[in-house]
Structures are given as C-alpha cells and as structure tokens.
XYZ file of C-alpha atoms in Angstrom:
723
model
C 0.026 -0.273 -0.476
C 1.062 3.516 -0.335
C 1.620 3.905 3.007
C 2.639 8.076 2.777
C -0.153 8.725 0.419
C -2.450 7.505 2.639
C -0.851 9.716 6.048
C -0.726 12.702 3.423
C -4.235 12.245 3.515
C -5.359 12.197 6.624
C -3.270 14.691 7.493
C -4.353 16.858 5.497
C -8.350 15.945 6.307
C -7.609 16.750 10.022
C -9.650 19.899 10.060
C -12.736 18.256 8.262
C -12.982 15.246 10.199
C -15.322 15.955 12.844
C -16.306 12.843 14.588
C -15.931 10.747 11.112
C -13.434 8.017 11.388
C -13.248 4.254 12.682
C -9.191 4.676 13.325
C -6.713 1.672 13.379
C -4.667 2.003 16.569
C -1.655 2.256 14.374
C -3.603 5.856 12.116
C -3.863 7.439 15.742
C -0.379 9.670 15.751
C -1.946 11.259 12.147
C -5.003 12.057 14.217
C -3.445 13.319 17.539
C -4.125 16.734 16.933
C -7.961 16.377 16.311
C -8.050 14.070 19.234
C -6.739 16.789 21.878
C -8.921 19.319 19.614
C -11.797 17.502 21.331
C -11.082 17.174 24.317
C -8.489 14.469 25.032
C -6.271 14.775 28.281
C -4.296 11.634 27.491
C -0.976 11.481 25.376
C -2.741 10.426 22.102
C 0.380 7.652 21.509
C -0.503 5.731 24.687
C -3.732 4.908 22.378
C -1.778 3.026 20.253
C -0.180 1.149 23.104
C -2.059 -2.249 22.969
C -0.297 -3.791 25.915
C -0.529 -0.542 27.551
C -3.469 1.715 29.784
C -6.258 1.987 28.757
C -6.114 -0.406 25.410
C -4.786 -2.993 27.336
C -8.035 -3.224 28.747
C -10.772 -3.526 26.359
C -11.411 -7.059 24.777
C -13.357 -9.506 22.263
C -16.606 -11.460 22.778
C -16.665 -12.461 18.979
C -19.661 -10.087 17.786
C -19.278 -7.554 21.184
C -16.653 -6.097 22.993
C -15.739 -5.540 26.630
C -13.586 -4.186 29.024
C -11.378 -5.685 32.400
C -12.786 -3.051 34.886
C -10.809 -5.263 38.063
C -7.675 -6.884 38.998
C -9.535 -10.248 39.553
C -10.835 -10.681 35.788
C -14.221 -8.693 36.003
C -15.486 -8.182 32.821
C -18.514 -5.590 31.551
C -20.209 -5.885 28.768
C -24.028 -4.678 27.210
C -26.693 -7.207 28.761
C -27.968 -7.508 25.081
C -24.157 -9.331 24.544
C -24.496 -11.684 27.322
C -28.216 -12.661 26.283
C -27.231 -15.738 24.830
C -25.231 -16.477 27.736
C -28.251 -15.446 30.013
C -30.636 -17.546 28.213
C -28.222 -20.871 28.001
C -28.718 -20.641 31.462
C -32.315 -20.184 32.024
C -35.056 -22.455 32.730
C -38.826 -22.057 33.219
C -37.840 -22.662 36.969
C -34.521 -20.668 37.093
C -35.178 -17.874 34.552
C -32.066 -16.123 34.480
C -33.233 -13.694 32.025
C -36.328 -12.775 33.346
C -35.237 -12.632 36.942
C -31.629 -10.996 36.337
C -28.899 -12.834 38.625
C -26.088 -11.835 41.018
C -23.213 -14.415 41.896
C -22.954 -15.098 45.977
C -19.563 -15.927 45.494
C -17.173 -16.663 42.790
C -18.232 -20.496 43.232
C -21.424 -19.679 42.017
C -20.451 -18.156 38.920
C -21.834 -20.402 36.169
C -20.098 -21.302 33.208
C -21.455 -18.556 29.780
C -21.557 -21.646 27.767
C -18.235 -23.856 26.105
C -18.955 -21.311 22.976
C -18.370 -17.941 25.289
C -14.721 -16.598 24.677
C -12.773 -13.566 25.266
C -9.848 -12.380 23.318
C -7.401 -10.348 24.493
C -5.109 -8.229 21.603
C -1.557 -8.425 22.231
C 0.233 -7.018 19.337
C -1.014 -6.425 15.865
C 1.282 -6.518 12.915
C 1.379 -5.464 9.038
C 2.073 -8.700 6.887
C 0.849 -7.448 3.557
C 4.420 -7.748 1.950
C 4.059 -11.764 3.153
C 0.221 -12.501 2.042
C 0.588 -10.745 -1.287
C 3.922 -11.377 -1.948
C 4.360 -14.784 -3.566
C 1.301 -14.509 -5.619
C 2.200 -14.908 -9.731
C 1.528 -12.034 -12.050
C 0.261 -14.820 -13.728
C -2.037 -16.168 -11.326
C -5.801 -17.438 -12.339
C -8.395 -15.495 -10.028
C -8.428 -19.183 -8.707
C -4.835 -19.492 -7.965
C -4.766 -15.955 -6.779
C -7.637 -16.821 -3.492
C -6.008 -20.210 -2.985
C -2.213 -18.416 -2.722
C -4.003 -15.436 -0.340
C -5.408 -17.917 1.728
C -2.466 -20.276 2.198
C -0.392 -17.491 2.652
C -2.802 -16.514 5.975
C -3.082 -20.295 7.057
C 0.789 -20.467 7.331
C 1.001 -16.838 9.221
C -1.865 -18.258 11.447
C 0.059 -21.287 12.276
C 3.153 -19.744 12.833
C 1.539 -17.075 15.308
C 0.140 -19.694 17.132
C 2.687 -22.231 17.114
C 3.667 -22.271 20.756
C -0.295 -22.793 21.537
C -0.126 -19.688 23.539
C -2.242 -17.521 21.457
C -4.829 -17.211 18.624
C -4.118 -14.895 15.685
C -5.842 -13.905 13.016
C -5.275 -12.042 9.577
C -7.747 -8.849 8.804
C -7.744 -7.493 5.549
C -7.910 -3.835 5.388
C -9.105 -0.968 2.396
C -10.278 -4.033 0.313
C -7.072 -6.317 0.007
C -4.578 -3.553 0.323
C -3.216 -3.875 3.305
C -3.515 -7.319 5.574
C -2.718 -7.175 9.371
C -2.490 -10.121 11.820
C -4.104 -9.771 15.423
C -2.317 -12.218 18.290
C -4.850 -12.925 20.708
C -5.093 -14.332 24.009
C -8.327 -16.895 24.164
C -9.773 -17.161 27.275
C -11.922 -20.315 26.866
C -13.540 -20.147 30.628
C -16.027 -17.473 30.806
C -18.721 -16.825 33.172
C -21.445 -15.057 34.782
C -21.084 -12.779 37.604
C -23.879 -10.442 37.683
C -26.914 -9.689 35.269
C -29.725 -7.410 35.776
C -33.544 -8.065 35.218
C -34.462 -8.092 31.741
C -37.170 -5.673 32.987
C -33.842 -3.420 33.627
C -31.402 -5.053 30.927
C -33.486 -4.641 28.004
C -36.192 -1.758 29.643
C -37.977 -0.760 25.882
C -37.390 -3.639 24.166
C -37.462 -3.807 20.513
C -40.174 -0.997 21.079
C -37.378 1.575 22.129
C -34.291 -0.088 20.081
C -32.782 2.371 17.940
C -34.737 5.306 19.581
C -34.269 8.331 21.794
C -35.187 9.201 24.806
C -33.957 5.780 26.509
C -33.694 3.883 29.600
C -32.008 1.338 29.180
C -29.628 -0.825 31.589
C -27.394 -2.337 28.634
C -25.212 -3.896 31.062
C -24.107 -7.680 32.326
C -20.838 -8.445 34.426
C -18.518 -11.341 33.163
C -15.681 -13.143 34.600
C -12.635 -14.894 32.892
C -11.072 -17.549 34.452
C -7.427 -19.409 33.095
C -6.177 -22.770 34.594
C -3.796 -22.544 38.111
C -0.629 -22.069 35.614
C -2.497 -18.397 34.458
C -2.677 -20.029 31.097
C -6.331 -20.009 29.358
C -7.844 -22.944 29.621
C -11.159 -24.962 29.054
C -13.838 -24.927 32.163
C -12.502 -26.388 35.117
C -13.790 -25.852 38.699
C -10.133 -25.709 39.819
C -9.595 -22.533 36.977
C -8.897 -19.526 38.948
C -9.825 -15.458 38.212
C -7.525 -14.044 35.646
C -5.547 -11.245 36.198
C -5.388 -8.871 33.462
C -2.077 -6.573 33.443
C -4.231 -3.726 32.861
C -8.055 -2.974 33.793
C -10.680 0.210 33.370
C -10.591 2.610 36.645
C -14.098 3.848 37.729
C -14.188 8.020 36.754
C -14.517 9.616 40.026
C -16.595 12.556 37.948
C -19.105 11.794 35.514
C -19.567 13.644 32.200
C -21.482 16.609 31.550
C -22.638 17.971 28.105
C -19.615 18.933 25.880
C -17.443 16.528 27.764
C -14.889 14.232 25.257
C -15.559 10.829 25.511
C -13.954 7.504 22.887
C -14.873 4.197 22.442
C -12.462 1.150 21.630
C -14.034 -1.705 20.110
C -14.393 -4.063 17.618
C -16.957 -3.127 15.065
C -18.337 -5.566 12.466
C -19.400 -4.183 9.386
C -19.690 -0.756 7.677
C -20.003 -0.284 3.742
C -18.453 3.156 3.379
C -16.637 1.957 0.448
C -18.975 0.210 -1.969
C -20.317 0.812 -4.964
C -23.589 2.838 -5.811
C -24.914 -0.029 -7.318
C -24.481 -2.080 -4.589
C -26.267 0.561 -2.711
C -29.114 0.321 -5.109
C -29.216 -2.743 -4.748
C -29.407 -2.776 -1.118
C -32.283 -0.387 -1.446
C -34.154 -2.316 -4.237
C -33.722 -6.083 -2.948
C -31.566 -7.050 -0.360
C -32.642 -5.176 2.806
C -37.126 -5.407 1.745
C -36.419 -9.686 0.802
C -34.157 -9.685 4.358
C -37.267 -7.497 6.471
C -39.517 -10.302 5.079
C -37.600 -13.104 6.107
C -37.376 -11.382 9.562
C -40.776 -10.963 9.831
C -41.433 -14.719 8.689
C -38.993 -16.030 11.370
C -39.991 -14.080 14.007
C -43.553 -15.091 13.517
C -42.891 -18.588 13.487
C -40.821 -18.452 16.911
C -43.440 -16.113 18.530
C -46.280 -18.659 17.933
C -44.113 -21.240 19.377
C -42.801 -19.681 22.494
C -46.447 -18.073 23.313
C -47.462 -22.350 23.648
C -44.408 -23.376 25.402
C -42.666 -21.147 27.744
C -38.977 -23.917 27.577
C -39.378 -22.935 23.909
C -39.264 -19.330 24.461
C -36.522 -19.512 26.251
C -34.870 -21.807 23.716
C -35.573 -18.759 20.884
C -35.200 -15.882 23.274
C -31.432 -15.408 21.828
C -32.929 -15.859 18.365
C -35.601 -13.647 18.797
C -33.486 -11.094 19.890
C -30.897 -10.931 16.856
C -33.601 -11.126 14.535
C -35.971 -8.468 15.808
C -32.824 -6.056 16.355
C -31.809 -7.056 12.223
C -34.898 -6.117 11.191
C -35.332 -2.871 13.017
C -32.273 -2.004 12.081
C -32.493 -2.873 8.225
C -35.762 -0.845 8.266
C -33.997 2.217 9.882
C -31.583 1.883 7.283
C -33.891 2.045 4.467
C -35.655 5.230 6.084
C -32.261 7.061 6.362
C -31.505 6.297 2.926
C -34.556 7.970 1.640
C -34.292 10.886 4.204
C -30.654 11.936 3.491
C -30.839 10.738 -0.448
C -27.902 8.413 0.479
C -28.210 6.592 -3.397
C -27.662 9.929 -5.061
C -24.780 10.688 -2.422
C -23.181 7.839 -3.366
C -24.077 8.149 -7.182
C -22.618 11.669 -7.408
C -19.533 10.638 -5.320
C -18.861 7.850 -8.019
C -18.922 9.859 -10.592
C -16.565 12.272 -8.903
C -14.308 9.305 -8.974
C -14.912 8.699 -12.645
C -14.348 11.764 -13.491
C -11.000 12.207 -11.490
C -9.206 8.858 -13.298
C -10.416 9.771 -16.428
C -8.689 13.171 -16.394
C -5.904 11.953 -14.598
C -3.946 10.586 -17.407
C -2.082 7.271 -18.488
C -2.708 5.961 -14.504
C -6.364 7.063 -14.428
C -7.117 5.117 -17.332
C -5.281 1.836 -15.787
C -7.223 2.788 -12.690
C -10.903 3.163 -14.850
C -10.063 -0.200 -16.511
C -9.862 -1.491 -13.562
C -12.780 0.050 -11.556
C -14.821 -0.834 -14.620
C -13.904 -4.651 -14.216
C -14.373 -4.232 -10.360
C -18.125 -2.944 -11.184
C -18.646 -5.888 -13.238
C -17.854 -8.636 -11.166
C -19.887 -7.191 -8.442
C -22.943 -6.849 -10.998
C -22.453 -10.670 -11.844
C -23.641 -11.518 -8.225
C -27.328 -10.623 -8.901
C -27.473 -13.476 -11.749
C -28.012 -15.823 -8.648
C -28.263 -13.864 -5.728
C -31.719 -15.145 -4.483
C -31.066 -18.592 -4.832
C -27.493 -18.021 -2.830
C -29.454 -16.425 -0.168
C -31.803 -19.269 0.085
C -29.006 -22.089 0.273
C -26.895 -20.151 2.680
C -29.612 -19.967 4.584
C -30.534 -23.747 3.848
C -26.964 -25.378 4.698
C -26.855 -23.502 8.033
C -30.767 -23.681 9.689
C -30.700 -26.135 12.721
C -30.147 -29.751 12.841
C -29.131 -29.534 9.373
C -26.195 -26.505 9.548
C -25.736 -28.993 12.160
C -25.279 -32.088 9.781
C -23.262 -30.217 7.458
C -20.871 -28.822 9.392
C -20.340 -32.488 10.950
C -20.159 -33.600 7.707
C -17.493 -31.516 6.433
C -15.366 -31.108 9.286
C -14.783 -35.286 8.210
C -14.240 -34.238 4.619
C -11.364 -31.627 6.444
C -9.832 -34.352 9.083
C -8.861 -36.153 6.370
C -6.444 -33.478 4.813
C -3.305 -32.389 6.204
C -4.067 -29.208 8.623
C -2.550 -26.711 6.074
C -4.732 -28.039 3.580
C -8.203 -27.784 5.552
C -10.398 -25.468 4.894
C -10.496 -21.984 7.116
C -12.937 -23.108 10.279
C -11.810 -26.328 9.940
C -8.555 -26.606 11.082
C -7.737 -28.102 14.296
C -7.684 -24.859 16.309
C -11.262 -24.277 14.876
C -12.802 -28.160 16.513
C -13.137 -26.494 20.388
C -15.550 -24.179 18.834
C -17.381 -26.480 16.686
C -17.767 -28.788 19.219
C -18.942 -26.364 21.794
C -21.351 -25.189 19.620
C -22.689 -28.599 19.139
C -22.879 -29.331 22.847
C -25.181 -26.224 23.490
C -27.509 -26.554 19.901
C -29.893 -27.969 22.438
C -30.407 -25.169 24.585
C -31.211 -22.861 21.395
C -33.521 -24.955 19.363
C -37.120 -27.081 19.281
C -37.376 -29.480 16.960
C -40.995 -28.607 15.683
C -39.594 -24.965 15.461
C -36.441 -25.743 13.211
C -39.138 -28.084 11.494
C -41.011 -25.069 10.599
C -38.400 -22.876 9.903
C -36.357 -25.573 7.504
C -39.474 -26.055 5.805
C -39.965 -22.502 5.416
C -36.314 -22.391 3.516
C -37.883 -25.504 1.405
C -40.629 -23.527 0.501
C -38.588 -20.921 -1.528
C -36.287 -22.915 -2.790
C -38.921 -25.183 -4.196
C -40.107 -21.910 -5.574
C -36.612 -20.944 -7.852
C -36.606 -21.154 -11.577
C -35.440 -25.183 -12.205
C -32.082 -24.268 -13.389
C -31.112 -22.250 -10.466
C -31.334 -25.748 -8.088
C -29.052 -27.659 -7.383
C -29.780 -31.387 -8.664
C -28.753 -33.246 -6.039
C -31.057 -31.428 -3.537
C -33.895 -31.854 -6.074
C -33.562 -35.564 -6.017
C -33.491 -35.832 -2.559
C -36.439 -33.501 -2.139
C -38.516 -34.981 -4.951
C -37.969 -31.731 -6.827
C -38.774 -32.339 -10.727
C -38.707 -30.066 -13.594
C -40.437 -25.981 -13.111
C -43.659 -27.683 -11.229
C -42.504 -29.255 -8.011
C -44.165 -31.034 -5.888
C -45.049 -29.419 -2.344
C -46.738 -32.418 -0.890
C -43.839 -34.845 -1.995
C -41.333 -32.028 -0.735
C -43.452 -32.472 3.051
C -43.673 -35.636 3.378
C -39.762 -35.849 2.881
C -39.220 -33.393 5.593
C -41.297 -35.590 8.029
C -39.391 -38.398 7.472
C -36.206 -36.613 7.957
C -36.740 -35.617 11.538
C -38.342 -39.035 12.136
C -35.522 -40.459 11.199
C -32.839 -38.854 13.054
C -30.543 -38.724 16.432
C -29.120 -35.476 15.953
C -31.444 -33.917 18.512
C -29.711 -35.589 20.976
C -26.391 -34.213 22.428
C -24.684 -37.845 22.588
C -25.690 -38.353 18.991
C -23.686 -34.806 17.784
C -20.956 -35.127 19.693
C -20.604 -39.205 18.455
C -20.851 -37.693 15.106
C -18.278 -35.145 15.640
C -15.579 -37.241 16.705
C -16.538 -39.716 13.334
C -14.284 -40.045 10.427
C -15.494 -38.935 6.756
C -16.684 -43.273 6.284
C -18.388 -43.790 9.341
C -20.766 -40.433 8.508
C -20.906 -41.746 4.535
C -22.390 -44.905 5.979
C -24.399 -43.878 8.677
C -28.158 -44.158 8.442
C -29.582 -40.865 10.121
C -31.293 -39.248 7.707
C -29.914 -35.636 8.347
C -26.010 -36.811 7.756
C -27.793 -38.681 4.464
C -28.832 -35.061 3.471
C -25.591 -33.940 3.901
C -23.684 -36.101 2.263
C -26.026 -35.885 -0.520
C -25.741 -32.094 -0.829
C -21.755 -32.209 -0.133
C -20.892 -32.209 -3.819
C -23.286 -29.455 -5.091
C -22.151 -26.743 -1.362
C -18.527 -27.924 -2.953
C -19.154 -26.437 -6.164
C -20.921 -23.428 -4.746
C -17.943 -23.392 -2.937
C -15.650 -23.756 -5.552
C -17.717 -20.748 -7.315
C -16.961 -18.407 -4.382
C -13.137 -19.234 -4.326
C -12.876 -17.994 -8.178
C -14.773 -14.943 -7.126
C -12.615 -14.222 -4.330
C -9.758 -14.800 -6.403
C -10.919 -12.018 -8.806
C -12.272 -9.653 -6.094
C -8.785 -10.028 -4.214
C -7.385 -9.212 -8.143
C -9.940 -6.234 -8.869
C -10.932 -4.701 -5.269
C -7.185 -2.954 -4.640
C -6.952 -0.953 -7.299
C -10.081 0.653 -6.707
C -9.509 1.373 -3.316
C -6.165 2.483 -4.385
C -7.965 4.745 -6.989
C -10.476 5.761 -4.261
C -7.710 6.910 -0.987
C -5.728 8.238 -4.215
C -9.173 10.640 -5.067
C -9.983 11.172 -1.859
C -6.712 12.447 -0.791
C -7.003 14.922 -3.636
C -10.015 16.541 -2.060
C -8.163 16.903 1.253
C -10.582 13.695 2.778
C -9.759 11.162 5.372
C -9.922 7.546 4.625
C -9.865 5.210 7.419
C -10.678 1.247 6.366
C -14.114 0.205 6.608
C -15.211 -2.234 9.689
C -14.132 -5.293 9.038
C -14.307 -6.630 13.323
C -10.941 -5.131 13.888
C -9.927 -3.158 16.745
C -10.672 0.439 16.125
C -11.169 4.087 18.274
C -13.283 6.354 18.101
C -14.089 9.509 19.559
C -16.192 12.749 20.093
C -18.051 14.504 22.658
C -21.374 14.082 24.819
C -23.982 16.324 23.067
C -27.386 16.180 21.827
C -29.097 16.880 18.151
C -32.049 18.119 16.426
C -33.085 15.365 13.820
C -35.456 17.515 12.476
C -37.326 20.864 12.022
C -38.988 21.991 15.993
C -37.290 18.468 17.572
C -34.101 18.337 19.980
C -33.147 15.539 21.601
C -31.546 16.378 24.985
C -27.932 14.682 25.655
C -28.845 12.639 28.948
C -32.102 10.810 29.957
C -33.167 9.646 33.634
C -34.904 7.759 36.250
C -37.984 9.957 35.549
C -38.068 8.712 31.828
C -38.749 5.063 33.361
C -41.824 5.666 35.959
C -42.876 7.901 32.083
C -42.733 5.082 30.184
C -43.312 2.289 32.933
C -47.089 0.551 31.938
C -46.559 -2.286 33.776
C -46.804 -4.681 30.643
C -43.633 -6.043 28.493
C -41.392 -4.058 27.503
C -41.972 -1.288 29.826
C -42.486 -3.256 32.723
C -39.819 -1.506 35.232
C -39.340 -3.624 38.546
C -41.265 -2.444 41.625
C -37.538 -2.074 43.469
C -36.772 0.558 41.020
C -40.015 2.446 41.021
C -39.647 2.214 44.905
C -36.503 3.459 45.171
C -37.301 6.499 42.373
C -40.382 7.279 44.401
C -38.483 7.646 47.602
C -35.563 9.359 45.930
C -33.348 7.011 46.885
C -30.388 8.348 44.638
C -27.661 9.022 47.070
C -24.429 10.004 45.472
C -25.240 8.950 42.541
C -27.694 11.757 42.135
C -26.165 14.557 39.470
C -27.751 17.876 41.263
C -28.050 19.704 37.779
C -30.245 16.966 36.811
C -32.081 16.313 40.424
C -31.972 12.810 39.309
C -29.555 9.881 38.176
C -29.077 9.901 34.899
C -29.415 6.677 32.729
C -28.307 7.364 29.054
C -26.683 9.794 26.951
C -25.583 10.662 23.629
C -22.375 11.242 21.626
C -21.040 12.324 18.050
C -19.116 8.651 17.787
C -18.753 6.836 14.671
C -19.671 3.388 15.451
C -21.303 -0.098 14.012
C -22.395 -3.300 14.992
C -19.753 -4.884 17.473
C -19.046 -1.923 19.262
C -21.556 -3.239 21.432
C -20.249 -3.542 24.850
C -17.320 -1.167 24.137
C -16.431 0.972 27.253
C -16.690 4.347 26.801
C -14.039 6.579 28.086
C -13.543 10.037 29.661
C -10.695 12.289 28.958
C -8.406 10.450 31.056
C -8.821 7.132 29.812
C -11.276 6.359 32.824
C -14.524 4.484 32.493
C -17.816 6.512 32.039
C -20.582 3.413 30.220
C -21.193 1.239 27.881
C -21.818 2.158 24.621
C -24.882 0.040 23.409
C -27.400 1.658 20.192
C -27.392 4.525 17.922
C -30.770 6.935 17.131
C -32.810 5.813 14.231
C -31.972 8.795 12.266
C -28.580 7.876 11.905
C -29.057 3.744 11.454
C -27.811 5.222 7.390
C -23.778 5.844 8.423
C -23.034 2.413 7.979
C -22.946 3.699 4.237
C -23.102 7.414 4.324
C -21.902 9.359 7.285
C -23.713 12.761 8.017
C -21.781 13.952 11.002
C -24.887 16.395 11.320
C -27.057 14.037 12.972
C -25.116 10.508 13.426
C -25.707 10.080 17.597
C -24.450 7.008 19.875
C -26.976 5.918 22.702
C -24.710 4.729 25.855
C -25.318 3.439 29.210
C -24.115 6.281 31.654
C -21.974 4.971 34.959
C -23.669 6.654 37.348
C -26.759 4.536 36.773
C -25.000 1.337 36.441
C -23.662 1.835 39.921
C -27.313 3.077 41.236
C -28.592 -0.199 39.941
C -25.973 -2.393 41.899
C -26.190 -0.238 44.832
C -29.846 0.233 45.211
C -32.051 -1.565 43.033
C -30.346 -5.058 42.401
C -28.107 -5.359 44.881
C -24.533 -6.289 44.208
C -22.134 -5.303 47.591
C -19.246 -7.664 46.136
C -19.145 -6.196 42.743
C -19.160 -2.652 44.011
C -16.465 -3.544 46.274
C -14.341 -5.269 43.509
C -15.026 -1.775 41.469
C -13.807 0.177 44.152
C -16.856 1.780 45.323
C -18.129 1.463 48.899
C -21.977 -0.229 49.018
C -24.513 2.353 50.713
C -24.997 0.961 54.341
C -28.368 -1.010 54.322
C-alpha cells in the first residue's frame, strides 16, 4: 500500500474530520491533533500501545466488545451481548433472563457457555508483503484466492505455534493491506452479575434505536484461566484471570460537551462500496431480508407463546432477528431521508471523472474500476439462490449435520490444507456449538423454519436449483411437488437422532467413512448435499480471487481521489480493533425536535405501563419514588442519569465497548445509535449521527439500590451504601 499517500490524506483532512472515522491504532498519531482538539487529556500515543493503559483492558467477545474493570478478571459488557449466555442458563423455573442474577461468591458464577470466549489482543503487525508477495502475475483468480488463503494460514500457524495465542489476519481497504492480530483466547467465561431483563432490556424492541432511552444495558462476566495462569477450558480448578490492565471508574461523571472515546471491535460498514451496491440494498437485499425476519419472528413467537421452554430457547434468536429487522428498516428510512443513493452516485461519478482526467495512470485505474463493477454486478444472477441455499445449509439440525459432515471431510486432509473454520484450531469451537445446540433449538420450530426455506428453494427456477437437493426432495422440473417435499421433511425429522447432544458428539468424533455409512437421515442429506455445496464453494473462491485482483486497485484509486480532496481515509469496519472519539451532545434530528443529551430515571416512570417491555421492577419504581438516589444523583438533573448521547462513529460489534473520558477512565458502555443515523454504515452524516450509552452512574445506582451487588461494587472500588 502507498502508506505515504494515505498518511498525507489523513493529515490534510484533520480540520474536517469532526467525529467521522473508525481509526486503527496505528493511524492514531495522524489524528493526534484532532484528539487533543476534541478534549483528550492523555498523550494520544498511549492509545496506540495495545499492551498499555487503557487499550490493554479492551477485549473482544466475538461479535461484541467488553473490557476488564478489576484486577480479578471482572469484565463488563452489554446485557444484550450476554443475552445468549443468560438464555443458555435459563429455565422456566430458574429464569435468569427475566429475574437477573447475582453470584453470591466466585464459586456460584455459572459458565457463560462452552462457546463463549474473551479475546485479549496482544499485538498487531503488518503482513501485507507476506500475504501478497508470493502471488504470480500470471495466477488465475482461483490460484490467487488459494495463494492468499495459504499465506494467511501459514502466518496464523506460525503465530499460534507455541499454543498460547489465537491469531487472525484482517484485510483492510479491500485487500490493500493485511494485518495480523495476536490474541490470548480465554475459554472459561462465567456470569458474575446481570440485572433483570426489565432493567437490562427496558423498552425492548420498541425502544431499540430510539431516543429518549432508559435502558440499563450492562452485565458482568468474569474471565478464568488454569492455576498456571494460562487459558484453559472450564474447570472447577480454574482461577480468575489477572489482567495486566483494567479500566478505573471515573471519579466524576460526564456533562454535556465532555470528550468521550470508544475502543472496540466494530463489525461491518459499507462506506466504500459501489453505488450499484446501495441500489441493490435499497431495491432488493434489505426489503427481502426484512420480510424473512418477519416470517421467522412469527414462527418463533407463535411457538413460544404455547410453550415457555420454547420461548426461552429462541429468546436470543428473536432478539437478534428483531434487532436486524429494525436496523434494516432504519437503513431504508435513513437512505430516503438523506438521499444516500444520490450521494453515492455523485461520489462515484466524481471518482470516475477524476480517473478520466488523470492521464495514463487514471485510464488504467478506470479500466480496473469498470472490471470490478462488472464483477460485483455478476452476483445479481444467483443472489436469490445464494441467499436461500446459504440459509438451508446453516439452519438448525441441517446446519449441524452439514458442519459435522464437512468436518469429517476436512479431517482427512493435512491441517494446512483444511478449509478455514475446520482446522484443528477450530475444533473446540465446533464442539462447543454442538454441545449447546439443544438449549437453542426446538425440533418442532426447527422443522417449521427448515420447511420455510425449502418452500422458497422449491420456488426457484429449475436451472437455479441444485440437482442433488432436487433428487432428495422429490422436486422435478418447473412444477415441484410441495406435498412430496413436506413428506420428505417429516421423514427427515423422524429418522434422526441428532436432536440429542450425545449423537452429535459421536458424529463430531467420527471419521468420514462412518458418517457416509450412517443411517441418520440428516447425515444422509448432508452427504447428498456435499458435492453441490462443494461446487458453490469453488465458485465463491474463484469470485474471491477476482475480487482480490480488482478491489485493491479500486480502493487505491478511491484513496488517491479522496486525498486530492483533502479527505481522510480509514478502513471500513471489519471486526478489528478501532478507536472513535467525539463529545457528549444532543441533536436536532428534524425541524422543531431536539434530543437532550441525557435521560434520567423520571423517564422510566413515565414509560412504565406494567406490561413488557415497559414493566419496570418494583424495587426500581420504589427507589425512584422515594428519591433514594444518594451519591449517584446529579444536582443539575436532580436525578440519576440513565443514558446519554455522543457524536461517535460506531456500528454493530461496538456493542459493549467501554466509553472512556478524557483521562481514559470508565464512564459507561455504548449500546445503540439513534434511528436517524442508522444509515451511517453506508453514508456518514456528522450532523445527525449520535450514539447511545448507558451511564456508569446508573449502573452503579442499580447495583447499589435496586438490584444489589455489594461484592461487585467493592471489586470496582466502590463502598456499598449502608443497608
């Protein structure tokens, strides 16, 4: 990558960057002046030190972020990030989601589940030359894909050789740059404290993405390791992890205008995608997925109303579907309001004009851009089939069977040649998924959902379907028999034992020949599907190689173009570590409307209806009525602040990220954004983008007065109120 060009663009754009940017740690020296201007009191260089304070305390949960807040392994994250762990531990008789949980002692902290992980980043290194250096100029697209894949596997294997760390290669700027993350993987994670759902999810899906908000979205985990201090699977002999760094609680709370920053692992943004891709999102991808979410929500909610155990099993899935559905609806609404498609088309037209006027180099870039745009357009031909088959291959028991069969196929190969996700390093995570499937799956609901996807598959044109799957399902020609398909599905569920954990674990440990000879109906279907899925995977690899050949050229041209306009360029979010910063402030999202920067407990009383999701706990209502606010009351508000707004640049995956003040002290957790700025994943608008945080003072008040956790408070350095 032309780092000098990129850095020049960053420096030139400093006065205009405002709050935009999910910055990688190595980019922070280039935005040091902006950090200081916003109010940072620390030396900006400290934020590039991943082994120092405060960055050494920030960890990934895989899909969410968290942070150490005590020397005894205590970890804080969002309630919704721990929702699956709480659901896994809930039963109708011991409903941890509904009632909350406080561990009486360390010995009473239950496992968050065999698949729950905490990743502590140790260091990041640039491996671009090692990933791209060995690719022949004459390589085909498939060869290019395989060469990049092999290089990344070699780097990861070398990084993990001593067995102490987990490593991963991230691609930035569409393949212009590759960076290797080395992380400690903590495999024993336990639940220390969670408020009742009426606090942790107050407002539910109705309030999701809305302001004003009064949600206590926080939960505490604890990290455990073996007696030798090294990561180990769950064991009663394990001891709390002693982190090198943890975040201190701020002695003073925030006020309007104060500096705040968030460090975390944001998932995905689409800031640099083509204009045609936002057109597809608006016209097809988002409306289609919204309808799918509605259908799946209907299936699970109907079944849950009839059976409390089913309701618990699908609680986490429903939360995810509802959140995704509302997010996409917000995207579409935001696109319309902001004229996002028009903005993307104008920006792309500007890029094309710049390339056309940039001589011979510009013409080469233009040819590359057109080829890349053509490659992206080619995906439309099979997009419906790809969505449906992708869901079929990963749904419930069929997803389990496909994973187990593919694992047996890959185990027959040398580890370096196994597919990513099926190497020996991945086996514990696969086993954990199989172990906890029963707590998140009901056979009746699974049959309905699989039938839903098969109905969609059967409606595809014959030339879009898979011959192997058609033969199994009894589908023929353009008029498939739905009755025959329904009968096949009934037989599929009648002929399997994979609904039992022991059967899945037996298949997990079996070789390919054993699975091929199995009479289990789901494993037989997985075997029948394997050749078709293999062909689709091969096509994806060829496409990936073409993208790896063309996308870096498009991104480099875009970087150069933005540099010519004095505009900063930071990588799209991709679940790697980022820092974003800004200030506490409200917003006027439309004419005549103003969002104040803080909400208080008064809003809880005003919203309380006595029915979910606005059913505040009696203990909370009594404490508010009696004004038992104590030291957590803010005189200017005459109340306890609950949530606050800031103008930060984040996305999904930042959930649970610690919000830090100007001195790097803990002042809350980010958990959401406002409805009006959801579209910022594609088109960032600094005037309207606001994030929602739970105030640390509210968290402490809940643990002090409402749902007491005196031991946790003491561990945080806070003396509980006398009782």
